[in-house]
Amino acid sequence: MPHGGGYAVPILALTLGHVFSNAVRTIPALAADVLQRDLGLTAEGLGLLTGVFPLVFALGMVPVGVGLDRFGVRRTSLCVLLVAICGAVLAALAPGVPAMLVAQALLGFGCSGMLMCPMTYAVRAVPPARFVIWSGVILTLGNSGLLLSASPLAWLVEWQGWRAGFWASAGLAVLVFLAVTLTVRQPPPKRGAPASLWEDARAVLTMAASRPLRPMMVIAFASFAVMFGVRGLWGGPWLMEVKGLSRIEAGNILLGFAVAMTVAPLTCSWIGRALGRPALLLAGSHYAAAFIVLAVIGGGPGGVLSAAAGLPMLPVTWDTVLFILLGFIISFQALTFDMVRRVVPPEATGRALSAQNISFFGGAAVLQVVSGLAAAWGGPAAALACFAVALLLCTSGFLLLRRRAC
């Protein structure tokens, strides 16, 4: 296990995989219209198609958790990177919906370890007192992938089409594979009594339903879904179809959202460590995020806030400020990783963190499908409303389960 500062370079190399994951999964936000046109998709179909990624991602958490605890970070990371590279190439070449469905599934499975690998490495290599800061570093650097899929992606789609975004992502994944190969040397953790692969897989699912993890599982169900749904898909249609912006203009606003999500995790981790009230910060931030999404909707055409201001709709500045604020506030989800770490032994961290990620991405998969159905009925505003309602319900469930556990 690395000592001193020897863990920094491997963690950063592994975190580049999270950069790739954030970039490739948010391509639809700024390419939704051309994806629908080229693949012959309705809004409902687009929601179903993009929901495949988080669904397979969530299912992939079981083998990833087993792999991290059984085979170690290095081998698990290299395996998922190979799958992700294949997925990105297939997406770039996809001639129709069936091929894109397979590509999204491969990308979902491949990306399922991109955050867990650096997090698990950090749990095993970083002094416990510094883990909350390093978890913020991992999320901050990883979220820089969102910057790539904002204005730069909008320009690339305008110039070369949406397929170029997947080709660029594939190239990035190849570079990450080389970086991990050259820098990561952490051996697999020491294991106790031998267990079968099925027993290890069942342990991940058991942890997901365990009483200590239950509150975090509930809030995680909606927490990542709002990031994935707003920044990864419906934010672009809202700005372009409802607010009338061009692709580049929408990309610039989503770039602000991405910048907030890039700098916020480290700041939120520091605030959580300084105040020592992670549960309160987590619940308060997620309630606030729900009301921010509702405020965005309220500033649209015919919205309650637009009517109160006597305007057809509030100016785009309103959306810009709220999207940036949302990107910052929702980043308090970084505190959940340290909360999970505190309730499990070190040798089980791979499975425990993977169990939580099942909820993060399982919730995103479910709500992506629900939001697609809502969009087919009421447009992007209805899709956004799904995430606000889910945040309110899941945050309340988190508080209730925490109270029962006390």
mmCIF file of C-alpha atoms in Angstrom, residues 23 26-27 29-31 143-161 165 231 236 239-240 245-259 320:
data_model
loop_
_atom_site.group_PDB
_atom_site.id
_atom_site.type_symbol
_atom_site.label_atom_id
_atom_site.label_comp_id
_atom_site.label_asym_id
_atom_site.label_seq_id
_atom_site.Cartn_x
_atom_site.Cartn_y
_atom_site.Cartn_z
ATOM 1 C CA ALA A 23 -17.977 13.338 -20.505
ATOM 2 C CA THR A 26 -23.628 13.722 -20.880
ATOM 3 C CA ILE A 27 -23.229 13.842 -24.670
ATOM 4 C CA ALA A 29 -27.648 16.870 -23.393
ATOM 5 C CA LEU A 30 -26.297 18.879 -26.307
ATOM 6 C CA ALA A 31 -26.954 16.372 -29.071
ATOM 7 C CA ASN A 143 -16.522 16.289 -12.821
ATOM 8 C CA SER A 144 -14.183 18.222 -15.107
ATOM 9 C CA GLY A 145 -15.427 15.747 -17.723
ATOM 10 C CA LEU A 146 -18.654 17.743 -17.633
ATOM 11 C CA LEU A 147 -16.694 20.751 -18.913
ATOM 12 C CA LEU A 148 -15.694 18.755 -21.987
ATOM 13 C CA SER A 149 -19.326 17.919 -22.751
ATOM 14 C CA ALA A 150 -20.550 21.526 -22.483
ATOM 15 C CA SER A 151 -19.324 24.257 -24.855
ATOM 16 C CA PRO A 152 -16.518 22.140 -26.393
ATOM 17 C CA LEU A 153 -18.997 19.376 -27.224
ATOM 18 C CA ALA A 154 -21.525 21.873 -28.589
ATOM 19 C CA TRP A 155 -18.843 23.201 -30.935
ATOM 20 C CA LEU A 156 -17.777 19.675 -31.938
ATOM 21 C CA VAL A 157 -21.378 18.596 -32.643
ATOM 22 C CA GLU A 158 -21.956 21.709 -34.768
ATOM 23 C CA TRP A 159 -18.693 21.082 -36.636
ATOM 24 C CA GLN A 160 -18.511 17.304 -37.037
ATOM 25 C CA GLY A 161 -21.754 15.837 -35.657
ATOM 26 C CA GLY A 165 -18.190 13.275 -29.477
ATOM 27 C CA ARG A 231 -27.129 18.201 -16.876
ATOM 28 C CA GLY A 236 -30.186 21.120 -23.197
ATOM 29 C CA LEU A 239 -32.650 25.820 -22.960
ATOM 30 C CA MET A 240 -32.948 25.218 -26.712
ATOM 31 C CA LEU A 245 -31.227 29.354 -27.334
ATOM 32 C CA SER A 246 -28.804 28.051 -29.940
ATOM 33 C CA ARG A 247 -26.742 24.928 -29.241
ATOM 34 C CA ILE A 248 -23.624 26.986 -28.502
ATOM 35 C CA GLU A 249 -25.539 29.337 -26.165
ATOM 36 C CA ALA A 250 -27.051 26.375 -24.322
ATOM 37 C CA GLY A 251 -23.588 24.802 -24.129
ATOM 38 C CA ASN A 252 -22.211 27.938 -22.510
ATOM 39 C CA ILE A 253 -24.874 27.841 -19.786
ATOM 40 C CA LEU A 254 -24.358 24.131 -19.179
ATOM 41 C CA LEU A 255 -20.637 24.889 -19.000
ATOM 42 C CA GLY A 256 -21.404 27.087 -15.982
ATOM 43 C CA PHE A 257 -23.351 24.185 -14.476
ATOM 44 C CA ALA A 258 -20.353 21.920 -15.120
ATOM 45 C CA VAL A 259 -17.870 24.393 -13.639
ATOM 46 C CA THR A 320 -27.932 30.516 -15.802
#
